[in-house]
Amino acid sequence: FYIPGSDTCIKIGGRVRAEYRYLEPVWDVPGFGREADATGTRARGRINVDARTATEWGTLRAFIQVDVTADSGNYRGQYGPFGESTSVALDKAYIQWAGITAGRISSFFDFYASAINFGSGVMGSLGSDDGSVNTLAYTATFGNGFSATLALEDRSSQNLGVFSGAGNVLAGQRMPSVVANIRVDQGWGSAQLSGAVQQLNTLARDINGAFIDSEYGYAIQAGLKFNLPMLAAGDALWLQAAYADGALARLGLGSFTAIGPLGGSAVDGLIINGSIKRTKGWGVTAAFLHYWTPTIRQAVFGNYTNVDYSGQAVVNYAVDDFKIWTVGTNVIWSPVKAFDIGVEVLYQKLDPKGRVVLPTGGSKSSVDIWEARIRFQRDF
């Protein structure tokens, strides 16, 4: 509706989500892990406000989205036991006008970004999904669905740090991350090529007492989405691949990836012999959505991510290469418009290079985990 006395159109909407999660306990080491929560619950309320005004330079838009979440059990972490916590998050708050986007919005690097899966296991997202970041961007549109964006995004939300024997020695931010993409959106679907560059500067010094020179990490990603109405209305297929060199968060990784007693560290760089050695990794993601009927749909999705350290890093820091496999499926019933009831099952496997010694002795070469969620969601 139009705000009385103005030419601004405003839309108010939101969401209520209730979710229930089972996460298989994997601490099968005697004396360890009985404190972990196998179940968890989540209640989330979302309010969004979208205000738009027509101007001679195009639409002036302001958008705000706020999430209030109450979590318990394994939604708060893998190792528990945890009580309940409530959080408020400004998920999005941005202004768009004449090609400019200023504020908090999804990263312009992202493409698939967990579009049809509920969860992504205990080890990060399915490929790039940096959530929302503070940014300043310009998008040029060329017609026929083609566009290009150049963005300056806050580094802090996408940096996994530079490590030495003293821990994380990443220095203060001196430049934002630079992100660019080229995109096309047409009737057949969408395609995007994106890249990101971030600064890796450090507090560490060389043997002469001078600060070690900065390095620059980068990531590139290509994504395709195909609309498949010949199968059923609403069907779609996503394909995505990414490579990162000193920018592993762009693969959807956090700083420490673990299932029970086994873990893999993901850092953007390590101080070795007086310089920053960047960590490399790559990942591929695929997801397929099919409508069995107009009210019943199913998603099938998977991801493979690989992290590679140099031999020097393994020797100096005892970090190991690791791989992650994730596959899952969900089925959603929408008995009425904008109301979903769904269930999802997900399997994830962590495979560190070599065998890992457990606290009680013995060793394991890999570990896997099962996760199940039930979701009720009403959008309005």
Tab-separated table of C-alpha atoms in Angstrom:
chain	number	residue	atom	x	y	z
A	1	PHE	CA	0.000	0.000	0.000
A	2	TYR	CA	1.023	3.643	-0.369
A	3	ILE	CA	2.061	5.509	2.767
A	4	PRO	CA	-0.618	8.197	3.262
A	5	GLY	CA	0.518	11.567	2.013
A	6	SER	CA	3.482	10.181	0.072
A	7	ASP	CA	4.380	8.480	-3.204
A	8	THR	CA	6.172	5.626	-1.410
A	9	CYS	CA	4.755	2.119	-1.702
A	10	ILE	CA	5.456	-0.104	1.321
A	11	LYS	CA	5.166	-3.862	1.762
A	12	ILE	CA	5.314	-5.525	5.172
A	13	GLY	CA	5.920	-9.260	5.380
A	14	GLY	CA	7.540	-11.902	7.473
A	15	ARG	CA	7.942	-15.531	8.413
A	16	VAL	CA	7.449	-17.887	11.328
A	17	ARG	CA	9.555	-21.063	11.375
A	18	ALA	CA	9.535	-23.959	13.843
A	19	GLU	CA	12.217	-26.592	13.398
A	20	TYR	CA	13.252	-29.792	15.181
A	21	ARG	CA	16.643	-31.429	14.646
A	22	TYR	CA	18.231	-34.781	15.384
A	23	LEU	CA	22.015	-34.962	15.080
A	24	GLU	CA	23.595	-38.378	15.438
A	25	PRO	CA	26.048	-38.497	18.392
A	26	VAL	CA	29.418	-39.560	16.955
A	27	TRP	CA	31.527	-39.472	20.085
A	28	ASP	CA	32.007	-43.214	20.332
A	29	VAL	CA	35.195	-42.766	22.373
A	30	PRO	CA	34.629	-44.063	25.957
A	31	GLY	CA	34.458	-41.207	28.459
A	32	PHE	CA	34.012	-38.507	25.802
A	33	GLY	CA	30.971	-36.853	24.320
A	34	ARG	CA	28.074	-37.934	26.538
A	35	GLU	CA	27.469	-34.233	27.141
A	36	ALA	CA	26.588	-33.661	23.458
A	37	ASP	CA	22.952	-32.858	22.605
A	38	ALA	CA	21.392	-35.286	20.109
A	39	THR	CA	18.260	-33.135	19.675
A	40	GLY	CA	17.568	-29.435	19.335
A	41	THR	CA	14.731	-27.019	18.631
A	42	ARG	CA	14.517	-23.672	16.865
A	43	ALA	CA	11.813	-21.022	16.690
A	44	ARG	CA	12.394	-18.047	14.406
A	45	GLY	CA	10.317	-14.980	13.709
A	46	ARG	CA	11.137	-12.683	10.778
A	47	ILE	CA	9.828	-9.250	9.882
A	48	ASN	CA	10.722	-7.467	6.651
A	49	VAL	CA	9.766	-4.054	5.327
A	50	ASP	CA	10.218	-3.056	1.671
A	51	ALA	CA	9.678	0.614	0.740
A	52	ARG	CA	9.919	1.819	-2.874
A	53	THR	CA	9.568	5.207	-4.526
A	54	ALA	CA	9.659	5.945	-8.254
A	55	THR	CA	12.240	8.612	-9.218
A	56	GLU	CA	13.586	9.961	-12.499
A	57	TRP	CA	16.718	7.839	-11.868
A	58	GLY	CA	14.730	4.684	-11.319
A	59	THR	CA	13.211	3.083	-8.228
A	60	LEU	CA	14.544	4.142	-4.835
A	61	ARG	CA	14.291	1.103	-2.570
A	62	ALA	CA	14.931	0.591	1.152
A	63	PHE	CA	14.699	-2.922	2.598
A	64	ILE	CA	14.969	-4.139	6.209
A	65	GLN	CA	14.849	-7.749	7.445
A	66	VAL	CA	15.173	-8.707	11.111
A	67	ASP	CA	15.295	-12.258	12.514
A	68	VAL	CA	14.610	-13.158	16.143
A	69	THR	CA	15.676	-16.732	16.929
A	70	ALA	CA	15.326	-18.973	19.991
A	71	ASP	CA	17.649	-21.998	19.840
A	72	SER	CA	18.185	-24.940	22.143
A	73	GLY	CA	20.216	-28.149	22.177
A	74	ASN	CA	22.346	-28.949	19.132
A	75	TYR	CA	21.236	-25.807	17.292
A	76	ARG	CA	23.628	-24.037	19.653
A	77	GLY	CA	26.593	-26.303	18.961
A	78	GLN	CA	27.823	-29.845	18.572
A	79	TYR	CA	29.312	-30.425	21.993
A	80	GLY	CA	26.619	-29.368	24.533
A	81	PRO	CA	24.753	-29.732	26.671
A	82	PHE	CA	23.249	-26.316	25.963
A	83	GLY	CA	20.246	-24.503	27.343
A	84	GLU	CA	18.124	-22.052	25.387
A	85	SER	CA	19.370	-18.817	23.872
A	86	THR	CA	17.613	-15.979	22.043
A	87	SER	CA	19.285	-13.777	19.459
A	88	VAL	CA	18.285	-10.828	17.305
A	89	ALA	CA	19.994	-10.405	13.930
A	90	LEU	CA	19.776	-7.615	11.387
A	91	ASP	CA	19.879	-9.966	8.425
A	92	LYS	CA	19.448	-7.286	5.773
A	93	ALA	CA	19.264	-3.491	5.657
A	94	TYR	CA	20.099	-1.827	2.359
A	95	ILE	CA	19.288	1.021	-0.015
A	96	GLN	CA	19.193	0.552	-3.789
A	97	TRP	CA	19.047	3.409	-6.280
A	98	ALA	CA	20.416	4.069	-9.773
A	99	GLY	CA	22.489	0.864	-9.699
A	100	ILE	CA	23.934	1.532	-6.236
A	101	THR	CA	23.469	-0.925	-3.357
A	102	ALA	CA	24.552	0.321	0.076
A	103	GLY	CA	24.091	-1.516	3.379
A	104	ARG	CA	23.739	-5.144	4.440
A	105	ILE	CA	22.809	-7.739	1.804
A	106	SER	CA	23.806	-11.211	0.562
A	107	SER	CA	27.315	-11.311	-0.859
A	108	PHE	CA	27.516	-10.638	-4.589
A	109	PHE	CA	29.911	-13.610	-4.772
A	110	ASP	CA	27.171	-16.114	-3.842
A	111	PHE	CA	25.039	-18.041	-6.320
A	112	TYR	CA	23.305	-21.228	-5.117
A	113	ALA	CA	23.663	-20.150	-1.461
A	114	SER	CA	21.680	-23.040	0.097
A	115	ALA	CA	18.623	-22.128	-1.957
A	116	ILE	CA	16.652	-25.371	-1.416
A	117	ASN	CA	18.301	-27.211	1.508
A	118	PHE	CA	17.350	-26.715	5.176
A	119	GLY	CA	20.712	-27.513	6.749
A	120	SER	CA	24.279	-28.068	5.630
A	121	GLY	CA	25.598	-30.416	8.295
A	122	VAL	CA	27.992	-29.473	11.071
A	123	MET	CA	30.805	-28.341	8.766
A	124	GLY	CA	29.709	-25.196	6.975
A	125	SER	CA	27.419	-24.442	4.067
A	126	LEU	CA	26.982	-26.219	0.747
A	127	GLY	CA	29.404	-24.093	-1.212
A	128	SER	CA	29.499	-20.322	-0.933
A	129	ASP	CA	26.872	-18.883	1.365
A	130	ASP	CA	28.443	-16.019	3.250
A	131	GLY	CA	25.108	-14.895	4.616
A	132	SER	CA	24.698	-11.134	4.675
A	133	VAL	CA	27.635	-8.715	4.586
A	134	ASN	CA	28.018	-4.958	4.803
A	135	THR	CA	28.750	-3.708	1.304
A	136	LEU	CA	28.859	-0.838	-1.149
A	137	ALA	CA	28.222	-1.968	-4.722
A	138	TYR	CA	27.331	-0.772	-8.198
A	139	THR	CA	25.411	-2.903	-10.687
A	140	ALA	CA	25.309	-2.096	-14.381
A	141	THR	CA	22.489	-3.620	-16.435
A	142	PHE	CA	22.903	-4.199	-20.172
A	143	GLY	CA	19.489	-5.494	-21.208
A	144	ASN	CA	18.315	-9.019	-22.049
A	145	GLY	CA	18.988	-10.049	-18.443
A	146	PHE	CA	22.727	-9.288	-18.474
A	147	SER	CA	24.344	-7.403	-15.593
A	148	ALA	CA	27.706	-6.843	-13.904
A	149	THR	CA	28.424	-5.834	-10.307
A	150	LEU	CA	31.478	-4.434	-8.547
A	151	ALA	CA	31.292	-4.480	-4.738
A	152	LEU	CA	33.385	-3.565	-1.702
A	153	GLU	CA	32.474	-6.012	1.073
A	154	ASP	CA	33.555	-6.003	4.700
A	155	ARG	CA	36.493	-8.387	5.135
A	156	SER	CA	35.720	-9.491	8.684
A	157	SER	CA	32.805	-11.743	7.743
A	158	GLN	CA	34.778	-13.745	5.162
A	159	ASN	CA	38.284	-14.045	6.615
A	160	LEU	CA	39.566	-17.160	8.415
A	161	GLY	CA	42.786	-15.545	9.601
A	162	VAL	CA	46.555	-15.873	9.295
A	163	PHE	CA	48.171	-18.214	11.828
A	164	SER	CA	51.605	-18.557	13.379
A	165	GLY	CA	52.934	-20.262	16.495
A	166	ALA	CA	51.313	-17.405	18.441
A	167	GLY	CA	47.849	-18.137	17.049
A	168	ASN	CA	45.868	-15.845	14.761
A	169	VAL	CA	48.113	-12.916	13.812
A	170	LEU	CA	45.825	-11.273	11.250
A	171	ALA	CA	46.321	-7.496	11.350
A	172	GLY	CA	43.598	-4.865	11.286
A	173	GLN	CA	41.547	-4.348	8.158
A	174	ARG	CA	43.244	-1.990	5.710
A	175	MET	CA	40.999	-2.634	2.708
A	176	PRO	CA	37.636	-4.294	2.124
A	177	SER	CA	37.214	-7.426	0.059
A	178	VAL	CA	36.715	-6.641	-3.626
A	179	VAL	CA	33.962	-8.734	-5.246
A	180	ALA	CA	32.787	-8.712	-8.850
A	181	ASN	CA	30.332	-10.762	-10.861
A	182	ILE	CA	28.898	-11.060	-14.358
A	183	ARG	CA	25.375	-12.473	-14.443
A	184	VAL	CA	22.565	-13.342	-16.822
A	185	ASP	CA	18.927	-14.069	-15.900
A	186	GLN	CA	16.620	-15.294	-18.657
A	187	GLY	CA	13.705	-17.651	-19.153
A	188	TRP	CA	15.933	-20.718	-19.319
A	189	GLY	CA	17.546	-19.900	-15.953
A	190	SER	CA	20.590	-18.016	-14.656
A	191	ALA	CA	24.370	-18.050	-14.901
A	192	GLN	CA	26.997	-16.200	-12.896
A	193	LEU	CA	30.772	-15.879	-12.855
A	194	SER	CA	32.075	-14.241	-9.666
A	195	GLY	CA	35.409	-13.467	-8.063
A	196	ALA	CA	36.709	-12.051	-4.797
A	197	VAL	CA	40.052	-10.667	-3.572
A	198	GLN	CA	40.909	-10.083	0.101
A	199	GLN	CA	43.951	-8.798	1.926
A	200	LEU	CA	45.945	-11.075	4.255
A	201	ASN	CA	48.033	-8.753	6.415
A	202	THR	CA	49.736	-9.790	9.631
A	203	LEU	CA	51.147	-8.673	12.951
A	204	ALA	CA	53.966	-11.207	12.624
A	205	ARG	CA	57.544	-10.017	12.037
A	206	ASP	CA	60.469	-11.549	10.188
A	207	ILE	CA	63.867	-12.320	11.741
A	208	ASN	CA	64.918	-8.692	11.225
A	209	GLY	CA	61.942	-7.353	13.170
A	210	ALA	CA	60.073	-5.982	10.149
A	211	PHE	CA	56.412	-6.785	9.552
A	212	ILE	CA	55.924	-9.640	7.106
A	213	ASP	CA	54.616	-8.493	3.724
A	214	SER	CA	50.888	-8.785	3.060
A	215	GLU	CA	49.466	-11.356	0.677
A	216	TYR	CA	46.201	-11.277	-1.263
A	217	GLY	CA	43.868	-14.246	-1.259
A	218	TYR	CA	41.298	-14.799	-3.964
A	219	ALA	CA	38.400	-17.028	-4.979
A	220	ILE	CA	36.517	-17.617	-8.219
A	221	GLN	CA	33.171	-19.298	-8.757
A	222	ALA	CA	30.925	-20.294	-11.646
A	223	GLY	CA	27.262	-21.170	-11.232
A	224	LEU	CA	24.407	-22.289	-13.481
A	225	LYS	CA	20.698	-22.636	-12.769
A	226	PHE	CA	18.469	-24.340	-15.317
A	227	ASN	CA	14.681	-24.006	-15.163
A	228	LEU	CA	13.101	-27.322	-16.161
A	229	PRO	CA	9.380	-26.713	-16.793
A	230	MET	CA	9.381	-29.623	-19.267
A	231	LEU	CA	9.584	-31.918	-16.207
A	232	ALA	CA	7.173	-29.991	-13.978
A	233	ALA	CA	6.358	-26.368	-13.226
A	234	GLY	CA	8.926	-25.022	-10.773
A	235	ASP	CA	11.601	-27.686	-11.390
A	236	ALA	CA	15.199	-26.438	-11.427
A	237	LEU	CA	18.804	-27.662	-11.401
A	238	TRP	CA	21.752	-25.797	-9.821
A	239	LEU	CA	25.417	-26.518	-10.643
A	240	GLN	CA	28.260	-24.622	-8.962
A	241	ALA	CA	32.056	-24.889	-8.714
A	242	ALA	CA	34.541	-22.723	-6.795
A	243	TYR	CA	38.298	-22.463	-6.255
A	244	ALA	CA	39.933	-20.532	-3.406
A	245	ASP	CA	43.554	-19.564	-2.744
A	246	GLY	CA	43.805	-17.742	0.582
A	247	ALA	CA	40.029	-17.181	0.819
A	248	LEU	CA	38.546	-20.474	2.083
A	249	ALA	CA	35.417	-18.907	3.607
A	250	ARG	CA	34.220	-18.478	0.003
A	251	LEU	CA	33.896	-22.282	-0.109
A	252	GLY	CA	31.467	-22.183	2.815
A	253	LEU	CA	34.049	-23.264	5.412
A	254	GLY	CA	34.475	-22.054	8.973
A	255	SER	CA	37.786	-21.852	10.814
A	256	PHE	CA	37.426	-25.316	12.370
A	257	THR	CA	35.593	-28.212	10.798
A	258	ALA	CA	34.837	-31.138	13.090
A	259	ILE	CA	32.646	-34.172	13.587
A	260	GLY	CA	33.071	-35.521	17.089
A	261	PRO	CA	36.732	-36.340	17.793
A	262	LEU	CA	37.987	-35.610	14.270
A	263	GLY	CA	38.533	-32.156	12.853
A	264	GLY	CA	40.156	-30.154	10.103
A	265	SER	CA	41.471	-26.607	10.450
A	266	ALA	CA	40.750	-24.171	7.638
A	267	VAL	CA	42.855	-21.009	7.658
A	268	ASP	CA	43.522	-18.563	4.854
A	269	GLY	CA	47.262	-18.420	5.478
A	270	LEU	CA	50.131	-19.622	7.690
A	271	ILE	CA	53.410	-17.895	8.580
A	272	ILE	CA	56.189	-20.137	7.232
A	273	ASN	CA	59.850	-19.116	6.861
A	274	GLY	CA	59.086	-15.407	7.136
A	275	SER	CA	56.195	-15.175	4.671
A	276	ILE	CA	52.477	-15.920	4.386
A	277	LYS	CA	51.685	-19.214	2.663
A	278	ARG	CA	48.115	-19.257	1.358
A	279	THR	CA	45.862	-22.290	1.778
A	280	LYS	CA	44.126	-23.684	-1.296
A	281	GLY	CA	40.797	-25.418	-1.670
A	282	TRP	CA	37.993	-26.147	-4.083
A	283	GLY	CA	34.426	-27.362	-4.025
A	284	VAL	CA	31.516	-28.412	-6.243
A	285	THR	CA	27.795	-28.292	-5.490
A	286	ALA	CA	24.721	-29.667	-7.248
A	287	ALA	CA	21.050	-29.392	-6.295
A	288	PHE	CA	17.841	-30.490	-8.011
A	289	LEU	CA	14.262	-29.461	-7.187
A	290	HIS	CA	11.262	-31.432	-8.473
A	291	TYR	CA	7.525	-30.874	-7.964
A	292	TRP	CA	5.797	-34.256	-7.769
A	293	THR	CA	2.471	-32.413	-7.544
A	294	PRO	CA	1.699	-28.675	-7.282
A	295	THR	CA	1.765	-29.049	-3.479
A	296	ILE	CA	4.535	-31.652	-2.956
A	297	ARG	CA	8.141	-31.007	-3.932
A	298	GLN	CA	11.468	-32.698	-3.272
A	299	ALA	CA	15.058	-31.443	-3.311
A	300	VAL	CA	18.195	-33.564	-3.724
A	301	PHE	CA	21.562	-31.894	-3.137
A	302	GLY	CA	25.240	-32.622	-2.595
A	303	ASN	CA	28.639	-31.002	-2.137
A	304	TYR	CA	32.304	-32.038	-2.187
A	305	THR	CA	34.966	-29.756	-0.693
A	306	ASN	CA	38.735	-30.313	-0.614
A	307	VAL	CA	41.342	-28.317	1.374
A	308	ASP	CA	45.059	-28.569	0.513
A	309	TYR	CA	48.003	-27.372	2.611
A	310	SER	CA	51.597	-27.181	1.483
A	311	GLY	CA	54.050	-29.763	2.792
A	312	GLN	CA	55.726	-27.026	4.854
A	313	ALA	CA	52.433	-26.242	6.575
A	314	VAL	CA	51.940	-29.884	7.527
A	315	VAL	CA	55.445	-30.057	9.027
A	316	ASN	CA	55.353	-26.694	10.837
A	317	TYR	CA	51.773	-26.681	12.109
A	318	ALA	CA	50.635	-30.324	12.009
A	319	VAL	CA	47.653	-29.345	9.873
A	320	ASP	CA	46.316	-31.959	7.511
A	321	ASP	CA	44.509	-31.774	4.197
A	322	PHE	CA	40.880	-32.820	4.500
A	323	LYS	CA	37.830	-33.562	2.380
A	324	ILE	CA	34.112	-33.178	3.098
A	325	TRP	CA	31.253	-35.035	1.396
A	326	THR	CA	27.666	-33.872	1.960
A	327	VAL	CA	24.472	-35.322	0.434
A	328	GLY	CA	20.875	-34.836	1.429
A	329	THR	CA	17.239	-34.706	0.421
A	330	ASN	CA	14.061	-33.081	1.669
A	331	VAL	CA	10.355	-33.439	0.922
A	332	ILE	CA	8.008	-30.497	1.471
A	333	TRP	CA	4.217	-30.454	1.491
A	334	SER	CA	2.415	-27.109	1.052
A	335	PRO	CA	-1.207	-27.830	2.028
A	336	VAL	CA	-2.107	-24.144	1.620
A	337	LYS	CA	-0.340	-21.239	-0.049
A	338	ALA	CA	2.825	-19.984	1.724
A	339	PHE	CA	2.698	-22.740	4.364
A	340	ASP	CA	5.263	-25.568	4.281
A	341	ILE	CA	5.661	-28.780	6.257
A	342	GLY	CA	8.919	-30.539	5.440
A	343	VAL	CA	11.397	-33.194	6.493
A	344	GLU	CA	15.077	-33.389	5.522
A	345	VAL	CA	17.757	-36.064	5.927
A	346	LEU	CA	21.437	-35.251	5.436
A	347	TYR	CA	24.640	-37.320	5.477
A	348	GLN	CA	28.108	-35.838	5.910
A	349	LYS	CA	31.592	-37.345	5.980
A	350	LEU	CA	34.890	-35.779	7.061
A	351	ASP	CA	38.073	-37.385	5.750
A	352	PRO	CA	41.311	-35.903	7.111
A	353	LYS	CA	44.515	-36.955	5.389
A	354	GLY	CA	46.020	-39.886	7.295
A	355	ARG	CA	44.769	-41.316	10.569
A	356	VAL	CA	43.962	-39.141	13.582
A	357	VAL	CA	44.916	-40.242	17.108
A	358	LEU	CA	41.994	-40.171	19.554
A	359	PRO	CA	42.185	-38.982	23.192
A	360	THR	CA	42.002	-42.558	24.485
A	361	GLY	CA	44.584	-43.869	22.047
A	362	GLY	CA	43.653	-45.724	18.889
A	363	SER	CA	42.894	-43.846	15.688
A	364	LYS	CA	40.358	-43.192	12.948
A	365	SER	CA	40.806	-42.337	9.284
A	366	SER	CA	37.381	-40.726	8.774
A	367	VAL	CA	34.077	-40.076	10.518
A	368	ASP	CA	30.522	-39.523	9.293
A	369	ILE	CA	27.271	-38.208	10.711
A	370	TRP	CA	23.529	-38.247	10.020
A	371	GLU	CA	21.180	-35.324	10.551
A	372	ALA	CA	17.373	-35.074	10.320
A	373	ARG	CA	15.122	-32.010	10.526
A	374	ILE	CA	11.384	-31.379	10.598
A	375	ARG	CA	10.282	-27.883	9.614
A	376	PHE	CA	7.006	-25.934	9.759
A	377	GLN	CA	7.134	-22.568	7.997
A	378	ARG	CA	4.564	-19.866	7.288
A	379	ASP	CA	5.430	-16.883	5.096
A	380	PHE	CA	3.207	-13.826	4.852
